[in-house]
Amino acid sequence: MAITKEEIEHIAELSRLELTAEEKEKFAGQLDSVLEYISQLNGVDTRNVEPTAQVSGLVDVWREDKALPWDRDEVNDALRQGELEDGQIKVKRVL
Amino acid sequence: MQLNELTIKQARAKLDSGAISALELTEACLERIARADKDVHACLLVCADEARAAAQEADRRIQSGEKGSLLGIPYLCKDNIMVKGLATTAASRIIQDYVAPYDATVIKRLKRAGAVLLGKTNLDEFAHGVSTENSAYGPTRNPQNLSYVPGGSSGGSAAAVAAQMCLFAIGSDTGGSIRFPASFCGVCGLKPSYGRVSRFGLLSMTSSTDVIGPLTKTVEDGALVLEAIAGKDRHDATTAPEKTEDYALGIAELKNLNGLIIGWPKEYFIKELDSQVVARMKEAAERLRAAGAQLKEVSLPYTKYGVPVYYIITPSEISSNLARFDGIGWGLAKNEAGDLQEFYKSSRSAGFGPEAKRRIMLGTYALSAGYYDAYYKKAQAVRTLIIRDFAEAFKKVDLLLTPTAPHPAFKIGEHIDDPLTMYLEDIFMSGASLAGLPAISVPAGSVENKSGTPLPVGAQLIGPRLAEALVLKAAKVLE
């Protein structure tokens, strides 16, 4: 299977990446060879096999739905990493 | 012998007897870094002032009579783990100016234990790779031979230990990222069971397989570090509630391996395997047998699907985990972009390197409408079969012995434009990662590559979930 230029552009769009023409061509070839390699999984019989999402051995780890207190200075240090306005994280217009 | 060349255990005895101070030990490591790291490039950041202050504090604690296996012991930490007040870059441009606002749980525990952080080590960007060539800040070189890669993604940590820049280093292993560089650099690398060590403060890559673990000069040192960092953490709901063990004591009291059955999984001894690697594995098997263990051939028929499963699940989780790097709140922001979508795209495209982009694309594809069932869900089902393989094997044997890597280190630049070849390097390591099992790579001697250069290779021992104590005991025999 060969990935088309349109598919690469679609995946890049979903990935929120802007690729150069050179990157598009390079990635198309590289993803093709990886996907071809991966396609050997099609030959595995997985009827009646439950998929595994995690291997922690734990089921339903609950905690109270309550915010835990955190060191104020650390919170401020975390917030300072981005652009702030009136103590709020600034984002571009959505609408 | 220089102080920086000591093992943790040797340094402990000298620190406790007052023969050396933690400050002297720290200075010896800092000097070694200053001298050797121009060539090796294992470190992305060295925090000499903070290290000296921590060493002096450790000296005060030692003088007041406090005991502790890591008190005053200098170490380096992979730069995808947060240390409060220090830059944490994950070797990526997208967060090159990011300063960690808090300590990862492992760092908090090591600080409490009195270990002395010297700095942060290089890695493949966001831990995506097997050679440390994917770092945005340039590759690390293998201290055994500077023309070769150190392995990855914890290549800086493995190289730093091999080059005697520290007494131990912390790495992370998602599909082999501790074990692989340990094999290439000739050091010990332990990947604990999934959930044995808290991931809080580790920059997420593949949340269902990421584990933090130690790279050390000896197996016993690995046990000492594991003891300090393992255990349940309320900030990581996937940490195991089971009690941790006295891992080092088990090694110290080890007399033999009588009664232990070691499995030799025939699917790991593929025909492409370097014949010298096979010879080293047979020698390793012989050492285990001489210690009283019995060897038994076992079959793990789904082994060959480990890499294809891993390279669907991993990019899928990456594409989701790296979605948070959108230029808002932290990280590289291309503010000149017109609208929000353009802002996202230009910030991410400028910030991520080629391998991160490739994995985001691959994962996005595998999770996209129309392909989800064929790729992601299929991979999750085959993952179940791989887990069952191990469960079946561990009904017959206690541990598995395999090579860590199919060959010794390759040259810098040799495979850089061939991602599939790089992905295949994970062949012997992805299984234990997908099944969440503990695994260690121990130096197993050296082999000559095609140009006649001798380079180290590692033997891997894989155990049942949370059987770190058993893995470490058998590994001790392999040293």
Coordinates of C-alpha atoms in Angstrom, one line a residue, chain B residues 8-388:
Chain B
I8 CA 28.0 3.1 45.0
K9 CA 28.8 0.3 47.4
Q10 CA 32.6 1.1 47.5
A11 CA 31.9 4.8 47.9
R12 CA 29.4 4.1 50.7
A13 CA 32.1 2.3 52.8
K14 CA 34.5 5.2 52.3
L15 CA 32.0 7.9 53.1
D16 CA 30.8 6.1 56.2
S17 CA 34.3 5.5 57.5
G18 CA 35.2 9.2 56.9
A19 CA 37.9 8.3 54.4
I20 CA 36.3 10.6 51.8
S21 CA 33.7 13.3 51.8
A22 CA 30.7 13.6 49.6
L23 CA 32.1 17.0 48.4
E24 CA 35.4 15.3 47.3
L25 CA 33.4 12.6 45.5
T26 CA 31.2 15.2 43.8
E27 CA 34.3 17.3 42.8
A28 CA 35.9 14.2 41.3
C29 CA 32.7 13.6 39.1
L30 CA 32.5 17.3 38.1
E31 CA 36.2 17.2 37.1
R32 CA 35.6 14.0 35.1
I33 CA 32.6 15.6 33.3
A34 CA 34.6 18.8 32.5
R35 CA 37.4 16.7 31.0
A36 CA 35.5 13.9 29.2
D37 CA 32.2 15.4 28.2
K38 CA 33.6 17.6 25.4
D39 CA 34.1 14.3 23.5
V40 CA 31.2 12.2 24.8
H41 CA 28.4 14.8 25.1
A42 CA 26.5 12.9 27.7
C43 CA 25.3 15.9 29.6
L44 CA 22.8 18.6 28.5
L45 CA 23.2 20.5 31.8
V46 CA 25.7 20.4 34.7
C47 CA 24.5 22.0 37.9
A48 CA 27.9 22.3 39.7
D49 CA 26.8 24.8 42.3
E50 CA 23.7 23.0 43.3
A51 CA 25.7 19.7 43.4
R52 CA 28.3 21.1 45.7
A53 CA 25.6 22.5 48.0
A54 CA 23.8 19.1 48.1
A55 CA 27.2 17.3 48.7
Q56 CA 27.9 19.6 51.7
E57 CA 24.5 19.0 53.1
A58 CA 25.0 15.2 52.7
D59 CA 28.4 15.5 54.5
R60 CA 26.6 17.2 57.4
R61 CA 24.0 14.4 57.5
I62 CA 26.8 11.8 57.4
Q63 CA 28.7 13.5 60.2
S64 CA 25.5 13.6 62.3
G65 CA 25.5 9.8 62.2
E66 CA 22.8 9.4 59.5
K67 CA 22.9 6.2 57.5
G68 CA 21.6 5.7 54.0
S69 CA 22.8 3.8 50.9
L70 CA 22.7 6.9 48.6
L71 CA 23.6 9.6 51.1
G72 CA 26.2 11.7 49.4
I73 CA 26.3 9.6 46.2
P74 CA 26.5 11.8 42.9
Y75 CA 24.3 10.9 40.0
L76 CA 23.0 12.2 36.7
C77 CA 19.4 12.2 35.4
K78 CA 17.9 11.8 32.0
D79 CA 16.5 15.2 30.8
N80 CA 12.9 14.0 30.4
I81 CA 12.5 13.9 34.2
M82 CA 11.6 17.1 36.0
V83 CA 14.0 18.6 38.6
K84 CA 12.6 21.7 40.3
G85 CA 14.3 24.9 39.1
L86 CA 16.3 23.2 36.3
A87 CA 15.7 23.3 32.6
T88 CA 13.9 20.1 31.4
T89 CA 14.2 19.9 27.6
A90 CA 13.6 16.2 26.7
A91 CA 16.3 17.1 24.1
S92 CA 13.6 18.9 22.1
R93 CA 13.6 22.5 20.8
I94 CA 9.9 22.8 21.6
I95 CA 10.6 23.1 25.4
Q96 CA 14.2 24.3 25.3
D97 CA 13.4 27.2 27.7
Y98 CA 11.2 25.2 30.0
V99 CA 12.1 25.2 33.7
A100 CA 10.6 22.4 35.8
P101 CA 8.3 23.9 38.5
Y102 CA 8.4 20.8 40.7
D103 CA 10.4 17.6 41.4
A104 CA 9.4 14.3 39.8
T105 CA 8.7 11.7 42.5
V106 CA 11.9 9.8 41.8
I107 CA 13.9 13.1 42.2
K108 CA 12.0 13.9 45.4
R109 CA 12.9 10.4 46.8
L110 CA 16.6 10.7 45.7
K111 CA 16.8 14.1 47.3
R112 CA 15.4 12.7 50.6
A113 CA 17.9 9.9 50.4
G114 CA 20.7 12.5 50.1
A115 CA 21.9 11.6 46.6
V116 CA 23.7 14.5 44.8
L117 CA 22.4 15.5 41.4
L118 CA 25.2 16.6 39.0
G119 CA 23.1 17.4 36.0
K120 CA 20.8 16.2 33.2
T121 CA 21.7 13.8 30.4
N122 CA 21.1 13.7 26.7
L123 CA 18.5 11.5 25.0
D124 CA 16.7 11.0 21.8
E125 CA 14.1 13.8 21.6
F126 CA 11.3 12.9 23.9
A127 CA 13.0 9.4 24.2
H128 CA 12.1 8.5 20.6
G129 CA 15.0 6.5 19.4
V130 CA 17.7 3.9 20.0
S131 CA 20.9 5.9 19.3
T132 CA 20.6 9.3 21.0
E133 CA 21.1 10.8 17.5
N134 CA 17.6 12.2 17.6
S135 CA 18.6 14.8 20.2
A136 CA 18.0 18.4 19.1
Y137 CA 21.3 19.2 20.8
G138 CA 23.6 16.8 19.0
P139 CA 24.4 13.1 19.5
T140 CA 26.1 11.5 22.5
R141 CA 29.1 9.3 21.6
N142 CA 29.9 5.9 23.0
P143 CA 32.7 6.2 25.5
Q144 CA 34.0 2.7 24.5
N145 CA 34.6 4.1 21.0
L146 CA 33.7 7.6 20.0
S147 CA 32.7 6.8 16.4
Y148 CA 29.8 4.7 17.7
V149 CA 26.4 5.5 19.1
P150 CA 25.8 4.9 22.8
G151 CA 22.4 3.4 22.1
G152 CA 19.2 5.1 23.2
S153 CA 17.2 6.6 24.2
S154 CA 18.9 6.9 27.6
G155 CA 22.2 7.2 25.8
G156 CA 23.5 10.1 27.8
S157 CA 22.8 8.3 31.1
A158 CA 24.5 5.0 29.9
A159 CA 27.5 6.9 28.4
A160 CA 27.9 8.9 31.6
V161 CA 28.1 5.8 33.7
A162 CA 30.5 4.1 31.3
A163 CA 32.7 7.2 31.2
Q164 CA 32.8 7.4 35.0
M165 CA 31.2 10.8 35.2
C166 CA 28.8 9.8 38.0
L167 CA 28.2 6.8 40.3
F168 CA 24.9 6.1 38.8
A169 CA 22.4 7.6 36.4
I170 CA 18.6 7.6 36.0
G171 CA 17.0 6.7 32.7
S172 CA 13.6 5.8 31.4
D173 CA 12.6 2.7 29.4
T174 CA 9.6 2.6 27.1
G175 CA 10.6 -0.2 24.7
G176 CA 14.2 -0.7 25.7
S177 CA 15.6 2.7 26.3
I178 CA 17.5 1.8 29.5
R179 CA 18.5 -1.8 28.4
F180 CA 19.7 -1.0 24.9
P181 CA 22.2 1.8 25.8
A182 CA 23.3 -0.3 28.8
S183 CA 24.2 -3.1 26.3
F184 CA 26.0 -0.8 23.9
C185 CA 28.0 1.0 26.6
G186 CA 28.8 -2.0 28.8
V187 CA 26.9 -1.0 32.0
C188 CA 24.0 -2.5 33.9
G189 CA 20.5 -1.2 33.1
L190 CA 17.4 -2.2 34.9
K191 CA 13.8 -1.7 33.6
P192 CA 11.5 -2.3 36.6
S193 CA 8.0 -3.7 36.2
Y194 CA 5.5 -1.2 34.9
G195 CA 4.1 0.6 37.9
R196 CA 7.0 -0.3 40.3
V197 CA 8.5 3.2 40.0
S198 CA 6.4 6.4 39.9
R199 CA 6.2 8.2 36.5
F200 CA 5.1 11.4 38.1
G201 CA 7.3 14.2 36.7
L202 CA 8.4 12.0 33.7
L203 CA 7.5 13.6 30.4
S204 CA 5.0 11.1 29.0
M205 CA 5.9 9.2 25.9
T206 CA 4.0 5.9 25.9
S207 CA 2.0 6.0 29.1
S208 CA 1.2 2.3 29.0
T209 CA 4.9 1.2 29.0
D210 CA 7.0 4.1 30.3
V211 CA 9.1 3.1 33.4
I212 CA 12.0 4.9 35.2
G213 CA 15.0 2.9 36.3
P214 CA 18.7 3.0 37.1
L215 CA 21.9 2.6 35.0
T216 CA 24.8 1.5 37.2
K217 CA 28.3 0.0 37.2
T218 CA 27.1 -3.1 39.1
V219 CA 24.0 -5.1 39.6
E220 CA 24.1 -4.5 43.3
D221 CA 24.2 -0.7 42.8
G222 CA 21.1 -1.1 40.6
A223 CA 19.4 -2.8 43.5
L224 CA 20.3 0.1 45.9
V225 CA 18.9 2.7 43.5
L226 CA 15.7 0.7 42.9
E227 CA 15.1 0.5 46.6
A228 CA 15.3 4.3 46.9
I229 CA 12.9 5.1 44.0
A230 CA 10.4 2.2 43.9
G231 CA 7.0 2.1 45.6
K232 CA 3.5 3.5 45.5
D233 CA 3.0 7.2 44.8
R234 CA -0.3 8.9 45.2
H235 CA 0.5 11.2 42.3
D236 CA 0.7 8.2 39.9
A237 CA -2.4 6.0 40.0
T238 CA -0.6 3.2 38.0
T239 CA 2.0 2.6 40.7
A240 CA 1.8 -0.9 42.2
P241 CA 0.5 -1.1 45.8
E242 CA 2.6 -4.2 46.5
K243 CA 5.4 -3.7 49.0
T244 CA 8.9 -3.1 47.6
E245 CA 11.7 -5.5 48.7
D246 CA 15.1 -5.3 50.2
Y247 CA 16.7 -5.8 46.7
A248 CA 20.3 -5.3 47.7
L249 CA 20.1 -7.6 50.8
G250 CA 18.9 -10.4 48.5
I251 CA 22.0 -10.0 46.5
A252 CA 24.4 -9.7 49.4
E253 CA 23.0 -12.9 50.9
L254 CA 23.0 -14.8 47.6
K255 CA 24.8 -18.1 47.8
N256 CA 23.7 -19.9 44.7
L257 CA 20.9 -20.3 42.2
N258 CA 20.0 -23.8 43.2
G259 CA 16.4 -24.8 42.1
L260 CA 16.1 -21.9 39.7
I261 CA 15.0 -22.7 36.2
I262 CA 16.1 -20.2 33.4
G263 CA 14.3 -20.3 30.1
W264 CA 16.1 -20.0 26.8
P265 CA 13.4 -18.7 24.5
K266 CA 14.2 -20.2 21.1
E267 CA 12.4 -17.4 19.1
Y268 CA 15.0 -14.9 20.4
F269 CA 17.8 -16.7 18.8
I270 CA 16.9 -15.7 15.2
K271 CA 19.2 -16.5 12.3
E272 CA 20.2 -12.9 11.8
L273 CA 21.7 -12.9 15.2
D274 CA 25.5 -12.2 15.3
S275 CA 27.2 -15.6 16.0
Q276 CA 29.5 -14.0 18.6
V277 CA 26.4 -12.7 20.4
V278 CA 25.1 -16.2 20.6
A279 CA 28.5 -17.3 22.0
R280 CA 28.3 -14.7 24.7
M281 CA 24.8 -15.8 25.6
K282 CA 26.0 -19.4 25.9
E283 CA 28.7 -18.3 28.2
A284 CA 26.1 -16.4 30.3
A285 CA 24.0 -19.5 30.4
E286 CA 27.0 -21.5 31.6
R287 CA 27.6 -19.0 34.4
L288 CA 24.0 -19.4 35.6
R289 CA 24.3 -23.2 35.4
A290 CA 27.6 -23.2 37.3
A291 CA 25.7 -21.3 40.1
G292 CA 23.2 -24.1 40.3
A293 CA 20.4 -22.9 37.9
Q294 CA 18.9 -25.2 35.3
L295 CA 18.4 -24.2 31.7
K296 CA 15.4 -25.1 29.7
E297 CA 14.4 -24.2 26.2
V298 CA 11.0 -22.5 26.0
S299 CA 8.9 -21.1 23.2
L300 CA 7.3 -17.7 23.0
P301 CA 5.6 -18.0 19.6
Y302 CA 4.4 -14.4 19.3
T303 CA 7.8 -12.8 19.9
K304 CA 8.2 -11.7 16.3
Y305 CA 5.1 -9.5 16.6
G306 CA 6.6 -7.5 19.4
V307 CA 8.1 -4.8 17.2
P308 CA 5.0 -4.3 14.9
V309 CA 2.7 -4.1 18.0
Y310 CA 5.1 -1.7 19.7
Y311 CA 5.3 0.6 16.7
I312 CA 1.5 0.9 16.5
I313 CA 0.9 1.4 20.3
T314 CA 3.8 3.7 20.9
P315 CA 3.2 6.2 18.1
S316 CA -0.5 6.2 18.9
E317 CA 0.2 7.1 22.6
I318 CA 2.9 9.6 21.5
S319 CA 0.5 11.4 19.1
S320 CA -1.9 11.8 22.0
N321 CA 0.8 12.7 24.6
L322 CA 2.6 15.2 22.4
A323 CA -0.7 17.0 21.5
R324 CA -0.2 19.0 24.7
F325 CA 2.7 20.8 23.1
D326 CA 0.7 23.4 21.3
G327 CA 2.5 26.6 22.2
I328 CA 0.0 27.6 24.9
G329 CA 1.0 27.8 28.5
W330 CA 4.6 26.6 28.0
G331 CA 7.1 25.8 25.2
L332 CA 7.9 27.3 21.9
A333 CA 5.2 29.7 20.7
K334 CA 5.1 31.2 17.2
N335 CA 3.0 34.3 18.1
E336 CA 3.3 35.9 14.7
A337 CA 1.0 33.2 13.3
G338 CA -2.4 34.6 12.2
D339 CA -5.1 32.3 13.6
L340 CA -5.2 29.6 16.2
Q341 CA -4.8 26.7 13.8
E342 CA -1.8 28.3 12.1
F343 CA -0.3 29.1 15.5
Y344 CA -0.6 25.4 16.5
K345 CA 1.0 24.2 13.3
S346 CA 3.8 26.7 13.1
S347 CA 4.8 26.2 16.8
R348 CA 4.7 22.4 16.6
S349 CA 6.5 22.3 13.2
A350 CA 9.3 24.5 14.4
G351 CA 9.6 22.7 17.7
F352 CA 9.5 19.0 17.0
G353 CA 12.4 17.2 15.2
P354 CA 12.0 14.7 12.4
E355 CA 11.5 11.5 14.5
A356 CA 8.9 13.1 16.8
K357 CA 7.0 14.3 13.7
R358 CA 7.2 10.8 12.2
R359 CA 5.8 9.2 15.3
I360 CA 3.1 11.7 15.7
M361 CA 2.1 11.2 12.0
L362 CA 2.2 7.4 12.3
G363 CA 0.2 7.4 15.5
T364 CA -2.4 9.9 14.2
Y365 CA -2.8 7.6 11.1
A366 CA -3.2 4.5 13.3
L367 CA -5.8 6.2 15.4
S368 CA -7.7 8.0 12.6
A369 CA -11.2 7.1 11.4
G370 CA -11.3 4.0 9.3
Y371 CA -7.9 2.7 10.5
Y372 CA -8.4 2.4 14.3
D373 CA -9.7 -1.1 14.2
A374 CA -7.2 -2.3 11.6
Y375 CA -4.1 -0.9 13.5
Y376 CA -4.6 0.2 17.1
K377 CA -7.2 -2.4 18.1
K378 CA -5.4 -5.2 16.3
A379 CA -2.2 -4.3 18.0
Q380 CA -3.9 -4.3 21.4
A381 CA -5.2 -7.8 20.7
V382 CA -1.8 -9.1 19.7
R383 CA -0.4 -7.4 22.8
T384 CA -2.7 -9.7 24.8
L385 CA -1.2 -12.7 23.0
I386 CA 2.4 -11.5 23.8
I387 CA 1.5 -11.2 27.4
R388 CA 0.0 -14.7 27.4

